[in-house]
PDB file of C-alpha atoms in Angstrom:
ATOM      1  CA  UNK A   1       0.000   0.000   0.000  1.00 68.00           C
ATOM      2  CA  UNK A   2       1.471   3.430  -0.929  1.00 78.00           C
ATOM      3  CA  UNK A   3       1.718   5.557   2.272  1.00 73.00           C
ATOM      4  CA  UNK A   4      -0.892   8.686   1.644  1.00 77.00           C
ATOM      5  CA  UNK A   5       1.181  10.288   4.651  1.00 79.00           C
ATOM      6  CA  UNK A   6       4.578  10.651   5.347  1.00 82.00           C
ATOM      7  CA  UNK A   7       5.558   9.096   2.100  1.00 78.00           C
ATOM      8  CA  UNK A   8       9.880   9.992   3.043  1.00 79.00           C
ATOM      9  CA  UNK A   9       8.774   8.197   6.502  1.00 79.00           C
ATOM     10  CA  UNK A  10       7.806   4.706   6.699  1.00 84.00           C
ATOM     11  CA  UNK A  11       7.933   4.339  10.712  1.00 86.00           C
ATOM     12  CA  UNK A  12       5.890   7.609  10.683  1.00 88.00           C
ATOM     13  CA  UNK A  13       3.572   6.276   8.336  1.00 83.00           C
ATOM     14  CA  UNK A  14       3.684   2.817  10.399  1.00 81.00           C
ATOM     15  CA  UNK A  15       2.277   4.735  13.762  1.00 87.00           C
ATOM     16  CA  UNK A  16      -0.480   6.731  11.792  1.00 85.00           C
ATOM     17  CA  UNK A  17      -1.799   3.247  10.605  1.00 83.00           C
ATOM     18  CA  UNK A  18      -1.514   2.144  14.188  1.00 84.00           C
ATOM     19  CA  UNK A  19      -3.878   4.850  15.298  1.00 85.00           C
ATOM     20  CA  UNK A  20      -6.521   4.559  12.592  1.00 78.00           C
ATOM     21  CA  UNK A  21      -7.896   1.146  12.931  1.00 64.00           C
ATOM     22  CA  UNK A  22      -8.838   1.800  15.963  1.00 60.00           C
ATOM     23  CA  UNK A  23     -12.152   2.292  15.497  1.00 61.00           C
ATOM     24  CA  UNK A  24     -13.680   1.220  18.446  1.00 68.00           C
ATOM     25  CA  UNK A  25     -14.031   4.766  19.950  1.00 80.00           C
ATOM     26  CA  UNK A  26     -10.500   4.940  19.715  1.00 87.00           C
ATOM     27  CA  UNK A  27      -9.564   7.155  17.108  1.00 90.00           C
ATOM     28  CA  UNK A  28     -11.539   9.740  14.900  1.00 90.00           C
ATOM     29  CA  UNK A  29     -10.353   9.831  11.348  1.00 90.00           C
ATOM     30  CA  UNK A  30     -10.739  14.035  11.003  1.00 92.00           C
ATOM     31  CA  UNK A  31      -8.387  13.967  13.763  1.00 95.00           C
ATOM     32  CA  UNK A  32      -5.693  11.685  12.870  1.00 93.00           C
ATOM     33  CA  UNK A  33      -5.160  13.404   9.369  1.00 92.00           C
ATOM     34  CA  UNK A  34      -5.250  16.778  10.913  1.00 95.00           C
ATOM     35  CA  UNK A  35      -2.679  16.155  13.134  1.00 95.00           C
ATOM     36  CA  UNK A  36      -1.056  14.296  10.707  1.00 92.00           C
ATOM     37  CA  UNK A  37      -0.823  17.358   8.752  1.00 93.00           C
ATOM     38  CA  UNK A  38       0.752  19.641  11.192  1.00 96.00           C
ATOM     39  CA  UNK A  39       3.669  16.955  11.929  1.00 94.00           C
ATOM     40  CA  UNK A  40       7.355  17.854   9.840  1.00 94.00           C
ATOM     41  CA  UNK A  41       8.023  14.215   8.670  1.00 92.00           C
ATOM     42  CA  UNK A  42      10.596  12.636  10.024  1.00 89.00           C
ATOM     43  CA  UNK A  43      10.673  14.894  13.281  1.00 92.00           C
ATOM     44  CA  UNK A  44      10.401  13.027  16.333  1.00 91.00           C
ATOM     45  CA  UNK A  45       9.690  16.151  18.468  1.00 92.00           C
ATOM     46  CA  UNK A  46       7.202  17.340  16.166  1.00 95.00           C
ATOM     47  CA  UNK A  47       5.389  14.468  16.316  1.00 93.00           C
ATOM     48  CA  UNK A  48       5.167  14.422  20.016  1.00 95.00           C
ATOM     49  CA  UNK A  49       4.310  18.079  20.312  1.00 96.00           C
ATOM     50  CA  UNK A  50       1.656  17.773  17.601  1.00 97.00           C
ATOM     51  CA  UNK A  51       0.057  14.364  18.577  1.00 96.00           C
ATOM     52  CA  UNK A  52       0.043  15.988  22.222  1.00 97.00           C
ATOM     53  CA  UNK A  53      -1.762  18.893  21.487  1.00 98.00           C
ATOM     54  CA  UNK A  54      -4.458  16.860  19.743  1.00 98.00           C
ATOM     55  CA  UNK A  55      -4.566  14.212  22.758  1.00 98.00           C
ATOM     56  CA  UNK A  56      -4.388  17.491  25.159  1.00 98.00           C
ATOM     57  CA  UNK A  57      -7.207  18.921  23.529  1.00 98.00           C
ATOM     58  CA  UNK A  58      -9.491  15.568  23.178  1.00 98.00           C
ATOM     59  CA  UNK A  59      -9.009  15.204  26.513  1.00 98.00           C
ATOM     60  CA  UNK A  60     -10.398  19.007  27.538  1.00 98.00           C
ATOM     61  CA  UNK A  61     -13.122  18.498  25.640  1.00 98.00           C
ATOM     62  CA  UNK A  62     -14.137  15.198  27.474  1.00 98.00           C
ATOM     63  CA  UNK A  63     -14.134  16.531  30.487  1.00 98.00           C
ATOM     64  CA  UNK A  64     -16.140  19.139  29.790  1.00 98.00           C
ATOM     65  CA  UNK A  65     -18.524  16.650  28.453  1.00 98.00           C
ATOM     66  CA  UNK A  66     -18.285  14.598  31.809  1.00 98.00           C
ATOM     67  CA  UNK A  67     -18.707  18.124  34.035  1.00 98.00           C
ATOM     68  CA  UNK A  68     -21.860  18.529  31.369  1.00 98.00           C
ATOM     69  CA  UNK A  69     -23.317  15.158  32.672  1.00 97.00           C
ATOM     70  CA  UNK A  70     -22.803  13.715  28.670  1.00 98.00           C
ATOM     71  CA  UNK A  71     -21.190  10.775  30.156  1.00 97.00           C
ATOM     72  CA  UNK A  72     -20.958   8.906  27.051  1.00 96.00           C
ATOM     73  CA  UNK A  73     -19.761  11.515  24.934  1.00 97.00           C
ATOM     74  CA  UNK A  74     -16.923  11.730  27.844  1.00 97.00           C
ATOM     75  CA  UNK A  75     -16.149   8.109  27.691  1.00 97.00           C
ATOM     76  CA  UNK A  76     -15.611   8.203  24.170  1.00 95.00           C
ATOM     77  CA  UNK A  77     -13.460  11.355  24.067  1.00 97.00           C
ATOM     78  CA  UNK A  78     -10.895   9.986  26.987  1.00 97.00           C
ATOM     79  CA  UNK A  79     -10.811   6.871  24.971  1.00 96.00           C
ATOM     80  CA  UNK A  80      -9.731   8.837  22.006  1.00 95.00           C
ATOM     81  CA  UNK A  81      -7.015  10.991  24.220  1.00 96.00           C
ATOM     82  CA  UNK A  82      -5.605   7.992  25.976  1.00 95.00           C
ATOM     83  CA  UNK A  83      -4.696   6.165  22.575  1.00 94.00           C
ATOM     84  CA  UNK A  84      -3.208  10.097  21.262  1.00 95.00           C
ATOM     85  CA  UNK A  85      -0.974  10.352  24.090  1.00 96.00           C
ATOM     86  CA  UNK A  86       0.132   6.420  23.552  1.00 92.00           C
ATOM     87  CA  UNK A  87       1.016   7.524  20.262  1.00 93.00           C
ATOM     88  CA  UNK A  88       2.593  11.019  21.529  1.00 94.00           C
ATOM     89  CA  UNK A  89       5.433   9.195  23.177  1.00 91.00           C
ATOM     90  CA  UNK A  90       5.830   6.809  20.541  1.00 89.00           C
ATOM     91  CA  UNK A  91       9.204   7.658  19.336  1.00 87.00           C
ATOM     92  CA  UNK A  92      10.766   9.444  22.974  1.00 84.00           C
ATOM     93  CA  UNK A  93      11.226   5.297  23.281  1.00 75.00           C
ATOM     94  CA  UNK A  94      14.809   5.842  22.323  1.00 70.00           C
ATOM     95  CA  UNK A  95      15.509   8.423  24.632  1.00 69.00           C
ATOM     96  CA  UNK A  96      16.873   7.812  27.927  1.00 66.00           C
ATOM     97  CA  UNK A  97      15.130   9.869  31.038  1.00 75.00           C
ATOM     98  CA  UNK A  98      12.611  11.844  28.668  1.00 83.00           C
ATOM     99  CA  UNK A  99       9.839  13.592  31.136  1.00 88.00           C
ATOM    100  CA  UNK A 100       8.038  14.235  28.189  1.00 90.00           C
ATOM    101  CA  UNK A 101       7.675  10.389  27.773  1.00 86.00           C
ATOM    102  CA  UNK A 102       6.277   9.663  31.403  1.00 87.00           C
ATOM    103  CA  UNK A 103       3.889  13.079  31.270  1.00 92.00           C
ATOM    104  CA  UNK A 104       1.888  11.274  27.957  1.00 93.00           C
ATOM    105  CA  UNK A 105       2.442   8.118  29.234  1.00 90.00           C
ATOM    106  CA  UNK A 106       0.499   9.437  32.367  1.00 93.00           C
ATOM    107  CA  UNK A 107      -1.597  10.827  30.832  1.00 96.00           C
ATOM    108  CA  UNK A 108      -2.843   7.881  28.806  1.00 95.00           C
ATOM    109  CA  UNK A 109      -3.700   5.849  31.622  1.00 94.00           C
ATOM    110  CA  UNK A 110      -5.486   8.206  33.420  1.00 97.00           C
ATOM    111  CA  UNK A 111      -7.665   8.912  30.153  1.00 97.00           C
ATOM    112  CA  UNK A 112      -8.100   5.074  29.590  1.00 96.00           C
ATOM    113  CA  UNK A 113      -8.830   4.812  33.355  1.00 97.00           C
ATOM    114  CA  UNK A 114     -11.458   7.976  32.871  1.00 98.00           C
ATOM    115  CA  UNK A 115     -13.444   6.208  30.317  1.00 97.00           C
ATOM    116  CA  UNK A 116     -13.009   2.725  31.949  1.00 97.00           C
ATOM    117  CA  UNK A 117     -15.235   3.828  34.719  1.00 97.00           C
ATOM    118  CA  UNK A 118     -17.812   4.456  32.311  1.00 97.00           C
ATOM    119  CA  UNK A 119     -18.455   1.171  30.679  1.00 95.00           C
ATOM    120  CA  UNK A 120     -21.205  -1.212  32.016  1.00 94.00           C
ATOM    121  CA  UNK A 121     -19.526  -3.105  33.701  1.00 95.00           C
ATOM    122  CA  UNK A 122     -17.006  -0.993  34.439  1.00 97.00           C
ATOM    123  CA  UNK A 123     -13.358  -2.282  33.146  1.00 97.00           C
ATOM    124  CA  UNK A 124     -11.570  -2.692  35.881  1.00 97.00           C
ATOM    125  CA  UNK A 125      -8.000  -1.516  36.647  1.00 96.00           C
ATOM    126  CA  UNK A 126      -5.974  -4.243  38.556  1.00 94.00           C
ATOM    127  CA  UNK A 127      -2.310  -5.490  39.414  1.00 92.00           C
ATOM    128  CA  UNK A 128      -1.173  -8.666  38.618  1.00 88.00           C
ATOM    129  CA  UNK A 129       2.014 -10.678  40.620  1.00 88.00           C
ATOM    130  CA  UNK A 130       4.959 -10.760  38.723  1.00 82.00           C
ATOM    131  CA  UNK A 131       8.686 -12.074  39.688  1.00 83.00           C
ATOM    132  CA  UNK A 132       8.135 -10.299  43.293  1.00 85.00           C
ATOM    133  CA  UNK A 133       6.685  -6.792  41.758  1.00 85.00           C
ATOM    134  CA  UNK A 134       3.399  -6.588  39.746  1.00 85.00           C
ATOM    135  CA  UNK A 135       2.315  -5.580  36.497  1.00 85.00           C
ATOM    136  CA  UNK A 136      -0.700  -3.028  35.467  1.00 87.00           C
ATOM    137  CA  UNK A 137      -3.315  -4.895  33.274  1.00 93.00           C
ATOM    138  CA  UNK A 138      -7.836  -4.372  33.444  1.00 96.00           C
ATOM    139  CA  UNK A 139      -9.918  -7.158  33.827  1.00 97.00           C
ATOM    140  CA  UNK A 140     -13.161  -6.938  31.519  1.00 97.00           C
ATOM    141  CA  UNK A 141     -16.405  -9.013  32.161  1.00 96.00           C
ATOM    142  CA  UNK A 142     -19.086  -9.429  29.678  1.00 94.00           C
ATOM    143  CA  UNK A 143     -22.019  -9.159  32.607  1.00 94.00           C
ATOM    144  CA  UNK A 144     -22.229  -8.363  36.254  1.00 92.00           C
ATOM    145  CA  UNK A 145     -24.231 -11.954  36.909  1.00 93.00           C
ATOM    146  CA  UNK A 146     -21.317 -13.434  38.306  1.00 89.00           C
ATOM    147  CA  UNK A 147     -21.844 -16.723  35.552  1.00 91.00           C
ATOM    148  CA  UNK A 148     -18.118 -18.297  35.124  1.00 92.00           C
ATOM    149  CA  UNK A 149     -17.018 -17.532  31.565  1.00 95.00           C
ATOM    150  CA  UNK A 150     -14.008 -18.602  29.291  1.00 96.00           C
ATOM    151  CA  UNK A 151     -10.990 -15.745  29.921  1.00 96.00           C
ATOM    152  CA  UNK A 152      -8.833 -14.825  27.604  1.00 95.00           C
ATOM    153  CA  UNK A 153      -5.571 -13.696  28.571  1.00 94.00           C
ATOM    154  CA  UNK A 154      -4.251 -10.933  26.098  1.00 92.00           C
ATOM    155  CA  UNK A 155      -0.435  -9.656  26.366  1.00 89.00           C
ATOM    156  CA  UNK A 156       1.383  -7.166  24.919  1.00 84.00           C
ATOM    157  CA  UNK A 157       5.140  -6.181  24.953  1.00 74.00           C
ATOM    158  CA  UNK A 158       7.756  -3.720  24.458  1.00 70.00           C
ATOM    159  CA  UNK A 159       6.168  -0.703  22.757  1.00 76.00           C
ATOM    160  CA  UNK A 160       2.441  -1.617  23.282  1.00 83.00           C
ATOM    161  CA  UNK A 161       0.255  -1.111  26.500  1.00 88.00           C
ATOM    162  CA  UNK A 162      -2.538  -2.199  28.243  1.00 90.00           C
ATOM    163  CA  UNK A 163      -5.035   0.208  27.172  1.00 93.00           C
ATOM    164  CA  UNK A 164      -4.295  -0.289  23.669  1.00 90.00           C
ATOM    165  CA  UNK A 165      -5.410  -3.832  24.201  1.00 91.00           C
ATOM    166  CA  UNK A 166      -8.935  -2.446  24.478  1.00 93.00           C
ATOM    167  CA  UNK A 167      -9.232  -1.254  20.416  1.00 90.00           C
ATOM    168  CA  UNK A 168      -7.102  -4.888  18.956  1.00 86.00           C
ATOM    169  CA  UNK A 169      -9.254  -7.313  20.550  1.00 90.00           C
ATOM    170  CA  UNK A 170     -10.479  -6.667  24.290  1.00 93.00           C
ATOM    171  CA  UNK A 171     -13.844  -4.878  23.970  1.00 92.00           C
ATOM    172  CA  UNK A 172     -14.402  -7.357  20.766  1.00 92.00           C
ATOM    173  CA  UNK A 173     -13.956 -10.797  22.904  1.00 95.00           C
ATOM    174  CA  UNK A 174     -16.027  -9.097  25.675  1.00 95.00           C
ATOM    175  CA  UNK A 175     -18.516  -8.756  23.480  1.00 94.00           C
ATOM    176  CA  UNK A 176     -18.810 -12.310  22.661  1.00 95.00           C
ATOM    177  CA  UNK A 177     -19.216 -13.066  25.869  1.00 95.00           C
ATOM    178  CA  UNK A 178     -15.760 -13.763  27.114  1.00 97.00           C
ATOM    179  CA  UNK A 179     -13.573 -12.772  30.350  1.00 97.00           C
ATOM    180  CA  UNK A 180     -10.984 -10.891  29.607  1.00 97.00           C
ATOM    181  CA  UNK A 181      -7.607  -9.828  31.533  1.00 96.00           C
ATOM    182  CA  UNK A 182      -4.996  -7.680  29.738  1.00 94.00           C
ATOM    183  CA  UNK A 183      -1.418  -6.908  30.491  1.00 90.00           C
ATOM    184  CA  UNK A 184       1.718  -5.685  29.200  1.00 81.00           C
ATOM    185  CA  UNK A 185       3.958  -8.565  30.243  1.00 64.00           C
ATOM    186  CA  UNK A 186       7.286  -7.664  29.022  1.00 53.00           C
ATOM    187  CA  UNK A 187       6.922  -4.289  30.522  1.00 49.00           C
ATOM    188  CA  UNK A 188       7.370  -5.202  33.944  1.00 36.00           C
ATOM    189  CA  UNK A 189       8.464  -1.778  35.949  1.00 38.00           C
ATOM    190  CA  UNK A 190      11.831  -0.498  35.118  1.00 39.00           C
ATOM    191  CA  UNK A 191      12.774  -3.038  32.776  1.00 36.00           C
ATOM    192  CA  UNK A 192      11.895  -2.262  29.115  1.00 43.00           C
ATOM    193  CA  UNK A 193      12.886   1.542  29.442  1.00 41.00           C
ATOM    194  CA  UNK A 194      16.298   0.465  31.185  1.00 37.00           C
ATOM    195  CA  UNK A 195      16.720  -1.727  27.607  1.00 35.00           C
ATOM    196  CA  UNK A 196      15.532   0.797  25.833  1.00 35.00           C
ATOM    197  CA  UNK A 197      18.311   2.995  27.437  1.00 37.00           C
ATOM    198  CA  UNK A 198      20.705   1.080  27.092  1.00 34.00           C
ATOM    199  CA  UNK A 199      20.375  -0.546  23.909  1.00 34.00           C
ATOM    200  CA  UNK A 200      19.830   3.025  21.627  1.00 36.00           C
ATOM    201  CA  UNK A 201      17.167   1.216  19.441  1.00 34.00           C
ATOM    202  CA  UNK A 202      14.218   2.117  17.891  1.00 38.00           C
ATOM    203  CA  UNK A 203      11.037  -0.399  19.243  1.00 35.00           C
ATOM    204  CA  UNK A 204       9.829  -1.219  15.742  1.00 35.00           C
ATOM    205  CA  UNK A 205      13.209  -1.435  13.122  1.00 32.00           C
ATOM    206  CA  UNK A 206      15.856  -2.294  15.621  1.00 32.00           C
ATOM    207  CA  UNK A 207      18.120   0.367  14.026  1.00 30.00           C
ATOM    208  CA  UNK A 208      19.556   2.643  16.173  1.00 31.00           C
ATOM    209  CA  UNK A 209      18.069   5.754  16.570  1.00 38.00           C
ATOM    210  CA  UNK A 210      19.475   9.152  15.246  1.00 36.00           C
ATOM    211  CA  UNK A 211      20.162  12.242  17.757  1.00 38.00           C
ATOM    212  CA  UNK A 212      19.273  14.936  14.692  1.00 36.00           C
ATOM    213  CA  UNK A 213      15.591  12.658  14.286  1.00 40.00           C
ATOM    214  CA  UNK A 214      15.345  12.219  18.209  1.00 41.00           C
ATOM    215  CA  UNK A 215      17.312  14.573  20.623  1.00 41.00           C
ATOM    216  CA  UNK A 216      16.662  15.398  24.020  1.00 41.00           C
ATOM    217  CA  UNK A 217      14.127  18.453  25.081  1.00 41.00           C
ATOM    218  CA  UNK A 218      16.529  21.584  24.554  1.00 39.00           C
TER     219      UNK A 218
END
């Protein structure tokens, strides 16, 4: 398929396809290719800044919608911001000690967490034992009548999350009437940054990353 963004950038074009099929309430076309269209290819602040401001401004506008009582309109909106600011960070992977990363990485989960309170049932945040820590994962039920139901387990790892769990499969085994628990298992705390860190690698060529496409803030 010929890229109808960021034709001089495949991994940029890679992430905008990432963030489209998400159609599950997680994305809104209008406001993938506008902030598409802002972004200098092959700028890795620019597409933080720009997918921030987008996720920044999703986000406003759900909670307004929430203070308005509209509490579906909210849900959807911080459903849409917590996949932006996944995508925001995207490519501050490759740079050690980044606040910028942790700030939309934040930000995400407290979006997702926003709009997980607002399904019926809600989706529920919860911890799961791991090698004497634990890892952050949501357990989803199809009802609230307590019937035991098949689980699926669904994992993630290195550059994915949780939350984005909910738009590539989550939501659609819950609605077939399964259990499900998601979790990003190779991201146990500490650990995948620290390799990231270390290693100077971009999460989806392997190819080290470049200080003029990725520098630190300043």
């Amino acid at each position: 398929m010929k890229p109808l963004l960021f034709q001089g950038e495949q991994q940029f074009w890679y992430e905008t396809l990432r963030t489209l099929p998400h159609r599950l309430r997680g994305a809104d076309f209008g406001e993938v290719v506008a902030t598409s269209g802002r972004i200098t290819e092959g700028d890795c602040d620019s597409w933080h800044d720009e997918w921030l401001a987008t996720a920044d401004s999703v986000a406003a506008e759900a909670q307004t919608s929430l203070d308005a009582g509209h509490l579906i309109s909210a849900r959807d909106g911080f459903l849409r911001a917590s996949n932006y600011y996944r995508s925001a960070e995207f490519f501050l992977h490759g740079v050690p000690c980044d606040p910028r990363h942790m700030r939309a990485y934040d930000r995400s989960v407290e979006c997702f967490h926003a709009a997980a309170a607002r399904f019926t049932p809600k989706i529920e945040p919860v911890r799961i034992p791991y090698e004497g820590t634990t890892l952050p994962g949501y357990l989803y039920r199809a009802d609230s009548s307590g019937t035991p139901r098949p689980t699926v387990i669904m994992s993630t790892g290195f550059d994915g999350t949780a939350e984005e769990m909910h738009f590539v499969g989550a939501l659609a085994a819950v609605a077939r009437g399964y259990t499900v628990l998601t979790s990003p298992l190779m991201l146990a705390p500490g650990r995948a940054m620290e390799e990231l860190s270390t290693s100077g690698r971009d999460s989806q060529s392997g190819r080290k990353t470049s200080p003029s496409r990725c520098s630190e803030p300043g």
